[in-house]
mmCIF file of C-alpha atoms in Angstrom:
data_model
loop_
_atom_site.group_PDB
_atom_site.id
_atom_site.type_symbol
_atom_site.label_atom_id
_atom_site.label_comp_id
_atom_site.label_asym_id
_atom_site.label_seq_id
_atom_site.Cartn_x
_atom_site.Cartn_y
_atom_site.Cartn_z
ATOM 1 C CA MET A 1 -8.993 7.305 44.419
ATOM 2 C CA GLU A 2 -8.068 10.673 42.947
ATOM 3 C CA PRO A 3 -7.834 10.942 39.156
ATOM 4 C CA ILE A 4 -4.304 10.733 37.841
ATOM 5 C CA PRO A 5 -2.776 13.806 36.170
ATOM 6 C CA LEU A 6 -3.057 13.902 32.422
ATOM 7 C CA CYS A 7 0.149 13.465 30.459
ATOM 8 C CA LYS A 8 2.063 16.749 30.353
ATOM 9 C CA ARG A 9 4.284 16.131 27.344
ATOM 10 C CA HIS A 10 6.221 13.329 29.060
ATOM 11 C CA VAL A 11 8.193 11.256 26.568
ATOM 12 C CA ILE A 12 10.677 8.368 26.660
ATOM 13 C CA ALA A 13 13.989 8.917 24.874
ATOM 14 C CA THR A 14 15.119 6.178 22.502
ATOM 15 C CA SER A 15 18.435 7.554 21.225
ATOM 16 C CA ALA A 16 21.424 9.582 22.394
ATOM 17 C CA GLU A 17 20.221 12.475 20.230
ATOM 18 C CA ASP A 18 17.004 12.662 22.263
ATOM 19 C CA TYR A 19 18.968 13.790 25.328
ATOM 20 C CA ALA A 20 19.395 17.223 23.717
ATOM 21 C CA LEU A 21 15.739 17.851 24.557
ATOM 22 C CA LEU A 22 16.707 18.032 28.244
ATOM 23 C CA GLU A 23 18.465 21.354 27.639
ATOM 24 C CA ARG A 24 15.304 23.038 26.346
ATOM 25 C CA ALA A 25 12.679 21.137 28.343
ATOM 26 C CA PRO A 26 14.183 19.484 31.438
ATOM 27 C CA GLN A 27 10.859 17.868 32.404
ATOM 28 C CA ALA A 28 10.058 16.490 28.951
ATOM 29 C CA LEU A 29 11.836 13.145 29.272
ATOM 30 C CA LEU A 30 10.870 10.589 31.912
ATOM 31 C CA GLY A 31 13.442 7.984 30.964
ATOM 32 C CA ALA A 32 15.395 6.425 28.139
ATOM 33 C CA LEU A 33 14.912 3.056 26.455
ATOM 34 C CA ALA A 34 17.558 1.138 24.524
ATOM 35 C CA ALA A 35 16.440 -1.236 21.783
ATOM 36 C CA THR A 36 19.778 -3.075 21.641
ATOM 37 C CA PRO A 37 22.764 -3.677 23.946
ATOM 38 C CA LYS A 38 24.848 -1.416 21.690
ATOM 39 C CA THR A 39 22.346 1.428 22.074
ATOM 40 C CA PHE A 40 22.275 0.784 25.817
ATOM 41 C CA GLU A 41 26.024 1.399 26.047
ATOM 42 C CA ARG A 42 25.639 4.622 24.040
ATOM 43 C CA LEU A 43 22.864 5.872 26.289
ATOM 44 C CA LEU A 44 24.813 4.869 29.374
ATOM 45 C CA GLY A 45 27.493 7.273 28.189
ATOM 46 C CA GLN A 46 25.008 10.147 28.408
ATOM 47 C CA GLY A 47 25.185 10.105 32.197
ATOM 48 C CA ASP A 48 22.558 9.416 34.816
ATOM 49 C CA ALA A 49 20.140 12.247 34.030
ATOM 50 C CA LEU A 50 17.471 9.699 33.055
ATOM 51 C CA PRO A 51 16.582 6.206 34.286
ATOM 52 C CA LEU A 52 17.771 3.870 31.547
ATOM 53 C CA GLY A 53 15.880 0.780 30.418
ATOM 54 C CA MET A 54 16.536 -2.147 28.105
ATOM 55 C CA SER A 55 14.095 -3.589 25.598
ATOM 56 C CA LEU A 56 13.538 -7.348 25.893
ATOM 57 C CA PRO A 57 11.936 -8.931 22.803
ATOM 58 C CA CYS A 58 9.851 -11.947 23.780
ATOM 59 C CA PRO A 59 10.937 -15.122 21.955
ATOM 60 C CA PRO A 60 8.627 -16.740 19.392
ATOM 61 C CA VAL A 61 6.044 -19.104 20.820
ATOM 62 C CA PRO A 62 7.092 -22.690 20.010
ATOM 63 C CA ASP A 63 4.924 -24.709 17.649
ATOM 64 C CA GLU A 64 4.887 -27.564 20.144
ATOM 65 C CA THR A 65 1.994 -27.228 22.555
ATOM 66 C CA ASP A 66 2.871 -30.224 24.709
ATOM 67 C CA VAL A 67 2.603 -29.775 28.472
ATOM 68 C CA PRO A 68 4.403 -28.293 30.389
ATOM 69 C CA TRP A 69 4.138 -25.412 27.901
ATOM 70 C CA THR A 70 4.289 -22.593 30.455
ATOM 71 C CA GLU A 71 7.498 -23.638 32.190
ATOM 72 C CA ARG A 72 9.148 -24.433 28.872
ATOM 73 C CA TYR A 73 8.345 -20.967 27.547
ATOM 74 C CA ILE A 74 9.481 -19.327 30.795
ATOM 75 C CA GLU A 75 12.857 -21.017 30.367
ATOM 76 C CA MET A 76 12.997 -19.845 26.737
ATOM 77 C CA CYS A 77 12.401 -16.283 27.941
ATOM 78 C CA LYS A 78 15.140 -16.506 30.548
ATOM 79 C CA GLU A 79 17.582 -17.766 27.949
ATOM 80 C CA ALA A 80 16.631 -14.939 25.567
ATOM 81 C CA PHE A 81 16.660 -12.205 28.230
ATOM 82 C CA ARG A 82 19.848 -13.100 30.096
ATOM 83 C CA PRO A 83 22.351 -11.721 27.504
ATOM 84 C CA ARG A 84 20.466 -8.386 27.411
ATOM 85 C CA MET A 85 20.331 -7.812 31.156
ATOM 86 C CA HIS A 86 22.664 -5.250 32.718
ATOM 87 C CA ASP A 87 23.490 -4.154 36.253
ATOM 88 C CA GLU A 88 22.902 -0.503 35.307
ATOM 89 C CA THR A 89 19.396 -1.102 33.977
ATOM 90 C CA ALA A 90 16.632 0.795 35.783
ATOM 91 C CA PHE A 91 13.764 -0.980 34.020
ATOM 92 C CA TYR A 92 12.995 -3.614 31.400
ATOM 93 C CA TYR A 93 10.535 -3.247 28.533
ATOM 94 C CA LEU A 94 8.860 -6.478 27.391
ATOM 95 C CA ARG A 95 7.744 -6.280 23.786
ATOM 96 C CA GLY A 96 6.689 -8.441 20.874
ATOM 97 C CA ALA A 97 4.807 -11.160 22.766
ATOM 98 C CA GLU A 98 2.699 -13.177 20.335
ATOM 99 C CA ASP A 99 -0.220 -13.511 22.742
ATOM 100 C CA PHE A 100 -1.170 -12.717 26.315
ATOM 101 C CA ARG A 101 -0.294 -16.136 27.698
ATOM 102 C CA ALA A 102 3.236 -15.681 26.361
ATOM 103 C CA LEU A 103 3.453 -12.147 27.770
ATOM 104 C CA ARG A 104 2.429 -13.306 31.238
ATOM 105 C CA ALA A 105 4.992 -16.116 31.098
ATOM 106 C CA ALA A 106 7.632 -13.553 30.086
ATOM 107 C CA VAL A 107 6.734 -11.434 33.120
ATOM 108 C CA LEU A 108 7.089 -14.475 35.392
ATOM 109 C CA ALA A 109 10.466 -15.238 33.826
ATOM 110 C CA LEU A 110 11.639 -11.697 34.463
ATOM 111 C CA THR A 111 10.388 -11.559 38.052
ATOM 112 C CA ASP A 112 12.164 -14.878 38.634
ATOM 113 C CA MET A 113 15.392 -13.172 37.508
ATOM 114 C CA THR A 114 15.237 -9.603 38.809
ATOM 115 C CA GLY A 115 13.361 -7.126 40.943
ATOM 116 C CA ARG A 116 13.781 -4.235 38.480
ATOM 117 C CA THR A 117 10.824 -2.224 37.209
ATOM 118 C CA ILE A 118 8.903 -3.905 34.377
ATOM 119 C CA ILE A 119 7.097 -2.172 31.520
ATOM 120 C CA ALA A 120 5.012 -4.324 29.168
ATOM 121 C CA GLU A 121 3.790 -3.677 25.642
ATOM 122 C CA LEU A 122 0.175 -4.410 24.693
ATOM 123 C CA HIS A 123 -1.071 -4.225 21.117
ATOM 124 C CA ALA A 124 -4.786 -3.418 20.921
ATOM 125 C CA GLY A 125 -7.029 -4.651 18.131
ATOM 126 C CA GLU A 126 -10.770 -4.406 17.566
ATOM 127 C CA GLU A 127 -13.229 -3.833 20.434
ATOM 128 C CA GLY A 128 -10.581 -3.292 23.077
ATOM 129 C CA ARG A 129 -9.020 -6.714 22.606
ATOM 130 C CA MET A 130 -5.514 -7.837 21.814
ATOM 131 C CA THR A 131 -4.905 -9.544 18.495
ATOM 132 C CA ASP A 132 -5.226 -12.986 20.151
ATOM 133 C CA GLY A 133 -8.693 -12.071 21.444
ATOM 134 C CA THR A 134 -7.669 -11.292 25.017
ATOM 135 C CA ASP A 135 -9.567 -8.364 26.524
ATOM 136 C CA CYS A 136 -7.058 -5.553 27.156
ATOM 137 C CA LEU A 137 -8.771 -4.982 30.500
ATOM 138 C CA ALA A 138 -8.196 -8.627 31.454
ATOM 139 C CA ALA A 139 -4.546 -8.316 30.433
ATOM 140 C CA VAL A 140 -4.032 -5.159 32.483
ATOM 141 C CA GLY A 141 -5.882 -6.723 35.413
ATOM 142 C CA VAL A 142 -3.392 -9.581 35.512
ATOM 143 C CA LEU A 143 -0.236 -7.622 34.726
ATOM 144 C CA GLN A 144 -0.764 -4.984 37.403
ATOM 145 C CA ARG A 145 -0.912 -7.699 40.082
ATOM 146 C CA ILE A 146 2.162 -9.696 39.017
ATOM 147 C CA GLY A 147 4.816 -6.995 39.004
ATOM 148 C CA VAL A 148 4.261 -4.822 35.921
ATOM 149 C CA ALA A 149 4.496 -1.107 36.734
ATOM 150 C CA THR A 150 3.522 0.358 33.350
ATOM 151 C CA VAL A 151 1.826 -0.807 30.174
ATOM 152 C CA ILE A 152 2.465 0.826 26.801
ATOM 153 C CA LEU A 153 -0.432 0.400 24.379
ATOM 154 C CA SER A 154 -0.195 0.550 20.605
ATOM 155 C CA ALA A 155 -2.639 -0.180 17.787
ATOM 156 C CA ALA A 156 -2.891 -0.275 14.009
ATOM 157 C CA GLU A 157 -5.712 2.292 14.002
ATOM 158 C CA PRO A 158 -6.339 5.263 16.339
ATOM 159 C CA GLU A 159 -9.917 4.160 17.068
ATOM 160 C CA GLN A 160 -8.659 0.800 18.346
ATOM 161 C CA LEU A 161 -6.319 2.528 20.762
ATOM 162 C CA GLU A 162 -9.019 4.943 21.934
ATOM 163 C CA ASP A 163 -11.391 2.059 22.680
ATOM 164 C CA ALA A 164 -8.777 0.086 24.613
ATOM 165 C CA LEU A 165 -7.736 3.091 26.711
ATOM 166 C CA GLU A 166 -11.318 3.941 27.620
ATOM 167 C CA ARG A 167 -11.982 0.341 28.604
ATOM 168 C CA ILE A 168 -9.026 -0.033 30.959
ATOM 169 C CA ALA A 169 -8.993 3.494 32.423
ATOM 170 C CA PRO A 170 -11.432 3.001 35.351
ATOM 171 C CA TYR A 171 -9.689 -0.162 36.568
ATOM 172 C CA ALA A 172 -5.991 0.335 35.835
ATOM 173 C CA ARG A 173 -3.859 0.604 38.947
ATOM 174 C CA LEU A 174 -0.617 1.027 37.041
ATOM 175 C CA SER A 175 0.805 3.709 34.754
ATOM 176 C CA VAL A 176 -0.499 3.744 31.197
ATOM 177 C CA GLY A 177 1.474 4.964 28.213
ATOM 178 C CA VAL A 178 1.080 4.792 24.451
ATOM 179 C CA CYS A 179 3.252 4.384 21.398
ATOM 180 C CA VAL A 180 1.646 6.395 18.597
ATOM 181 C CA PRO A 181 2.748 8.155 15.409
ATOM 182 C CA CYS A 182 3.078 11.922 15.779
ATOM 183 C CA GLN A 183 0.418 12.389 13.128
ATOM 184 C CA TRP A 184 -2.174 10.782 15.405
ATOM 185 C CA LEU A 185 -1.395 13.406 18.031
ATOM 186 C CA ARG A 186 -1.711 16.189 15.486
ATOM 187 C CA ASP A 187 -5.050 14.682 14.419
ATOM 188 C CA GLY A 188 -6.267 14.859 18.024
ATOM 189 C CA ILE A 189 -6.485 11.181 18.977
ATOM 190 C CA ARG A 190 -8.400 10.786 22.252
ATOM 191 C CA LEU A 191 -6.014 9.545 24.952
ATOM 192 C CA THR A 192 -7.587 8.617 28.290
ATOM 193 C CA ASN A 193 -5.458 8.583 31.474
ATOM 194 C CA VAL A 194 -2.225 8.446 29.487
ATOM 195 C CA GLU A 195 0.865 9.432 31.437
ATOM 196 C CA LEU A 196 3.740 8.965 28.982
ATOM 197 C CA LEU A 197 4.505 8.448 25.328
ATOM 198 C CA LEU A 198 7.019 6.232 23.558
ATOM 199 C CA PRO A 199 8.092 7.411 20.092
ATOM 200 C CA ALA A 200 6.917 5.248 17.220
ATOM 201 C CA ALA A 201 9.490 3.562 14.997
ATOM 202 C CA HIS A 202 11.631 6.049 13.046
ATOM 203 C CA GLU A 203 10.408 9.003 15.154
ATOM 204 C CA ARG A 204 12.284 10.920 17.849
ATOM 205 C CA ALA A 205 11.310 12.094 21.302
ATOM 206 C CA GLU A 206 11.575 15.733 20.199
ATOM 207 C CA GLN A 207 9.077 15.132 17.394
ATOM 208 C CA VAL A 208 6.611 13.636 19.868
ATOM 209 C CA TRP A 209 7.157 16.508 22.288
ATOM 210 C CA GLN A 210 6.521 19.057 19.537
ATOM 211 C CA ALA A 211 3.391 17.198 18.379
ATOM 212 C CA LEU A 212 2.094 17.450 21.957
ATOM 213 C CA GLU A 213 2.541 21.239 22.015
ATOM 214 C CA ASN A 214 -0.939 21.947 20.676
ATOM 215 C CA TYR A 215 -2.480 18.596 21.555
ATOM 216 C CA GLN A 216 -5.977 18.868 23.046
ATOM 217 C CA GLY A 217 -7.217 15.267 22.907
ATOM 218 C CA GLY A 218 -6.189 14.074 26.351
ATOM 219 C CA ARG A 219 -8.638 13.467 29.159
ATOM 220 C CA THR A 220 -8.653 12.086 32.674
ATOM 221 C CA ILE A 221 -11.367 9.950 34.233
ATOM 222 C CA GLY A 222 -11.544 8.756 37.822
ATOM 223 C CA ARG A 223 -10.593 5.329 39.068
ATOM 224 C CA ASP A 224 -13.495 4.710 41.402
ATOM 225 C CA HIS A 225 -14.235 0.998 41.193
ATOM 226 C CA ASP A 226 -12.554 -0.211 44.365
ATOM 227 C CA ASP A 227 -15.794 -1.862 45.539
ATOM 228 C CA VAL A 228 -15.312 -4.748 43.088
ATOM 229 C CA ILE A 229 -12.409 -7.088 42.404
ATOM 230 C CA LEU A 230 -11.184 -7.545 38.849
ATOM 231 C CA ALA A 231 -10.606 -11.299 38.410
ATOM 232 C CA PRO A 232 -9.684 -12.108 34.787
ATOM 233 C CA ASP A 233 -9.719 -15.695 33.568
ATOM 234 C CA GLY A 234 -6.744 -15.072 31.275
ATOM 235 C CA ARG A 235 -8.845 -13.962 28.309
ATOM 236 C CA ASP A 236 -11.928 -12.121 29.595
ATOM 237 C CA ALA A 237 -12.479 -9.696 32.465
ATOM 238 C CA HIS A 238 -14.753 -10.688 35.356
ATOM 239 C CA PHE A 239 -15.729 -8.853 38.524
ATOM 240 C CA ILE A 240 -16.241 -10.485 41.900
ATOM 241 C CA ASP A 241 -16.586 -9.441 45.525
ATOM 242 C CA ALA A 242 -15.768 -10.942 48.909
ATOM 243 C CA VAL A 243 -18.938 -13.060 48.938
ATOM 244 C CA THR A 244 -18.708 -14.376 45.381
ATOM 245 C CA ASP A 245 -20.428 -17.737 44.903
ATOM 246 C CA ILE A 246 -17.865 -20.491 44.298
ATOM 247 C CA SER A 247 -18.756 -23.874 42.806
ATOM 248 C CA ASP A 248 -18.453 -27.244 44.487
ATOM 249 C CA GLU A 249 -15.017 -28.831 44.333
ATOM 250 C CA ILE A 250 -13.852 -29.996 40.907
ATOM 251 C CA ALA A 251 -10.954 -32.444 40.832
ATOM 252 C CA CYS A 252 -8.287 -31.753 38.223
ATOM 253 C CA ASP A 253 -8.106 -35.438 37.355
ATOM 254 C CA CYS A 254 -8.347 -37.157 33.992
ATOM 255 C CA HIS A 255 -12.065 -36.266 33.874
ATOM 256 C CA LEU A 256 -11.496 -32.506 34.185
ATOM 257 C CA GLU A 257 -12.693 -31.699 30.668
ATOM 258 C CA GLU A 258 -15.990 -33.571 31.030
ATOM 259 C CA ASN A 259 -16.491 -32.175 34.540
ATOM 260 C CA LEU A 260 -16.096 -28.622 33.228
ATOM 261 C CA LEU A 261 -18.593 -29.332 30.460
ATOM 262 C CA ALA A 262 -21.038 -30.766 32.992
ATOM 263 C CA ILE A 263 -21.147 -27.570 35.074
ATOM 264 C CA GLU A 264 -21.410 -25.084 32.201
ATOM 265 C CA ASP A 265 -25.009 -24.260 33.130
ATOM 266 C CA GLU A 266 -24.381 -23.848 36.855
ATOM 267 C CA GLU A 267 -24.628 -20.291 38.153
ATOM 268 C CA ALA A 268 -21.517 -20.251 40.345
ATOM 269 C CA ALA A 269 -19.441 -17.166 39.582
ATOM 270 C CA ALA A 270 -16.140 -18.990 40.143
ATOM 271 C CA LEU A 271 -14.897 -22.560 39.709
ATOM 272 C CA LYS A 272 -13.125 -24.356 42.555
ATOM 273 C CA LEU A 273 -10.367 -26.622 41.235
ATOM 274 C CA LEU A 274 -8.567 -29.122 43.472
ATOM 275 C CA ILE A 275 -4.923 -30.052 42.882
ATOM 276 C CA HIS A 276 -4.009 -33.306 44.650
ATOM 277 C CA GLU A 277 -1.019 -34.604 42.700
ATOM 278 C CA GLU A 278 1.393 -33.763 39.914
ATOM 279 C CA ASP A 279 -0.783 -35.350 37.229
ATOM 280 C CA ASP A 280 -3.457 -32.784 38.094
ATOM 281 C CA LEU A 281 -1.104 -30.043 36.893
ATOM 282 C CA TYR A 282 -0.891 -31.770 33.521
ATOM 283 C CA ASN A 283 -4.688 -31.884 33.303
ATOM 284 C CA LEU A 284 -5.000 -28.238 34.359
ATOM 285 C CA GLU A 285 -2.595 -27.016 31.702
ATOM 286 C CA THR A 286 -4.131 -29.246 29.027
ATOM 287 C CA ASP A 287 -7.649 -27.932 29.679
ATOM 288 C CA VAL A 288 -6.849 -24.377 30.801
ATOM 289 C CA TYR A 289 -8.450 -23.025 27.615
ATOM 290 C CA MET A 290 -11.846 -24.248 28.904
ATOM 291 C CA LEU A 291 -11.778 -22.009 31.979
ATOM 292 C CA SER A 292 -14.102 -19.123 31.156
ATOM 293 C CA ARG A 293 -14.929 -18.092 34.728
ATOM 294 C CA PRO A 294 -12.729 -16.958 37.616
ATOM 295 C CA VAL A 295 -10.917 -19.895 39.200
ATOM 296 C CA CYS A 296 -10.306 -20.760 42.846
ATOM 297 C CA LEU A 297 -7.197 -22.969 43.035
ATOM 298 C CA CYS A 298 -6.843 -25.265 46.044
ATOM 299 C CA ALA A 299 -3.927 -27.512 46.980
ATOM 300 C CA GLU A 300 -2.749 -28.828 50.321
ATOM 301 C CA ASP A 301 0.854 -28.966 49.092
ATOM 302 C CA PRO A 302 2.136 -25.369 48.650
ATOM 303 C CA GLU A 303 4.547 -26.496 45.916
ATOM 304 C CA LEU A 304 1.664 -27.888 43.868
ATOM 305 C CA LEU A 305 -0.295 -24.696 44.475
ATOM 306 C CA GLU A 306 2.573 -22.550 43.220
ATOM 307 C CA ARG A 307 3.017 -24.678 40.114
ATOM 308 C CA ALA A 308 -0.715 -24.386 39.422
ATOM 309 C CA LEU A 309 -0.511 -20.605 39.861
ATOM 310 C CA ARG A 310 2.267 -20.470 37.269
ATOM 311 C CA ILE A 311 0.133 -22.410 34.791
ATOM 312 C CA TYR A 312 -3.138 -20.501 35.179
ATOM 313 C CA HIS A 313 -2.776 -17.232 33.271
ATOM 314 C CA GLY A 314 -5.694 -15.489 34.934
ATOM 315 C CA LEU A 315 -5.849 -14.326 38.552
ATOM 316 C CA ALA A 316 -6.581 -17.276 40.821
ATOM 317 C CA ILE A 317 -8.715 -16.943 43.955
ATOM 318 C CA TYR A 318 -7.668 -18.287 47.365
ATOM 319 C CA ASP A 319 -10.553 -18.986 49.756
ATOM 320 C CA GLY A 320 -8.624 -20.545 52.636
ATOM 321 C CA THR A 321 -9.191 -24.182 51.719
ATOM 322 C CA TRP A 322 -6.187 -26.095 53.074
ATOM 323 C CA GLU A 323 -4.899 -23.109 54.977
ATOM 324 C CA GLN A 324 -1.419 -22.052 53.861
ATOM 325 C CA ASP A 325 1.321 -20.260 55.777
ATOM 326 C CA PRO A 326 0.503 -16.501 55.797
ATOM 327 C CA ALA A 327 3.971 -15.688 54.460
ATOM 328 C CA LEU A 328 3.391 -18.017 51.506
ATOM 329 C CA VAL A 329 -0.039 -16.534 50.849
ATOM 330 C CA LYS A 330 1.530 -13.071 50.775
ATOM 331 C CA TYR A 331 4.242 -14.289 48.381
ATOM 332 C CA PHE A 332 1.722 -15.979 46.069
ATOM 333 C CA SER A 333 -0.379 -12.801 46.049
ATOM 334 C CA GLU A 334 2.572 -10.598 45.131
ATOM 335 C CA LYS A 335 4.189 -12.974 42.637
ATOM 336 C CA TYR A 336 1.125 -14.409 40.887
ATOM 337 C CA GLY A 337 -1.606 -11.912 41.774
ATOM 338 C CA MET A 338 -3.546 -14.474 43.825
ATOM 339 C CA ILE A 339 -6.765 -12.914 45.139
ATOM 340 C CA CYS A 340 -7.445 -13.646 48.809
ATOM 341 C CA LEU A 341 -11.108 -13.651 49.812
#
């Protein structure tokens, strides 16, 4: 795969005033993003020179952790998003998710509701991980296979952002942007494979564009790791190939927790979980935090398989056990990022 072009002063407008930049630098703005429905209407009045998006704040994660947590949070997202959705919207920007599991559920909610382009916000912390401990590479690996077209990374410190960008760059198959203060650009922050910039709070697109005028910190590295498959478990990144060793079958029954503990020392690269009945879904969601290796999900009933795919916030593997209709396999791969071996 050829290296992507380095960002050439491409910025997202966030106010009607930002549109003035089009007169002096027609290629400077890639799109416009409204933070509120009121701002959306104002930007809509600027014409169709730019694709216009709407920001969708993710709702707070409920204190209750009772199963089914995932479907309950998906419904919360739909309820929160619906009043902010608009027929004229070109893309939606998911922001403010408290953790990666919530962000993935928000993406599923949005893809249930619309086929519009999705941009997702990731906040990087120490050592290339999100604040909840999720590896940014694992997050990107999941998001790029479930319908997210672009991720926008931010961080509290420039070094945290640099580390996260370097970690995801060789494996990202989506567009990568950043939201950074202009001062970081003037200080020469190292941005790897960044294609667009979103102004930080209280800054304008023109300020970002001007800060990029003498910016020399960008770099491009190749994406040349197509010989391995990125298979995150929902928190950590793992790499597999077409002949990855998969464990013996593990029933998702009431003994799932003890069965997972019993195979901790086995060398299988992936765990094969069997879903036979609805109660197995309860057990899977209850013990999903224990899954620290790639997971192969198997169910004879396609409805049970889909419900399991919605619960598991990594990328599940499909190895052909209980052969499914090819059209369903294609749908599960596109909707939930299911990896077919």
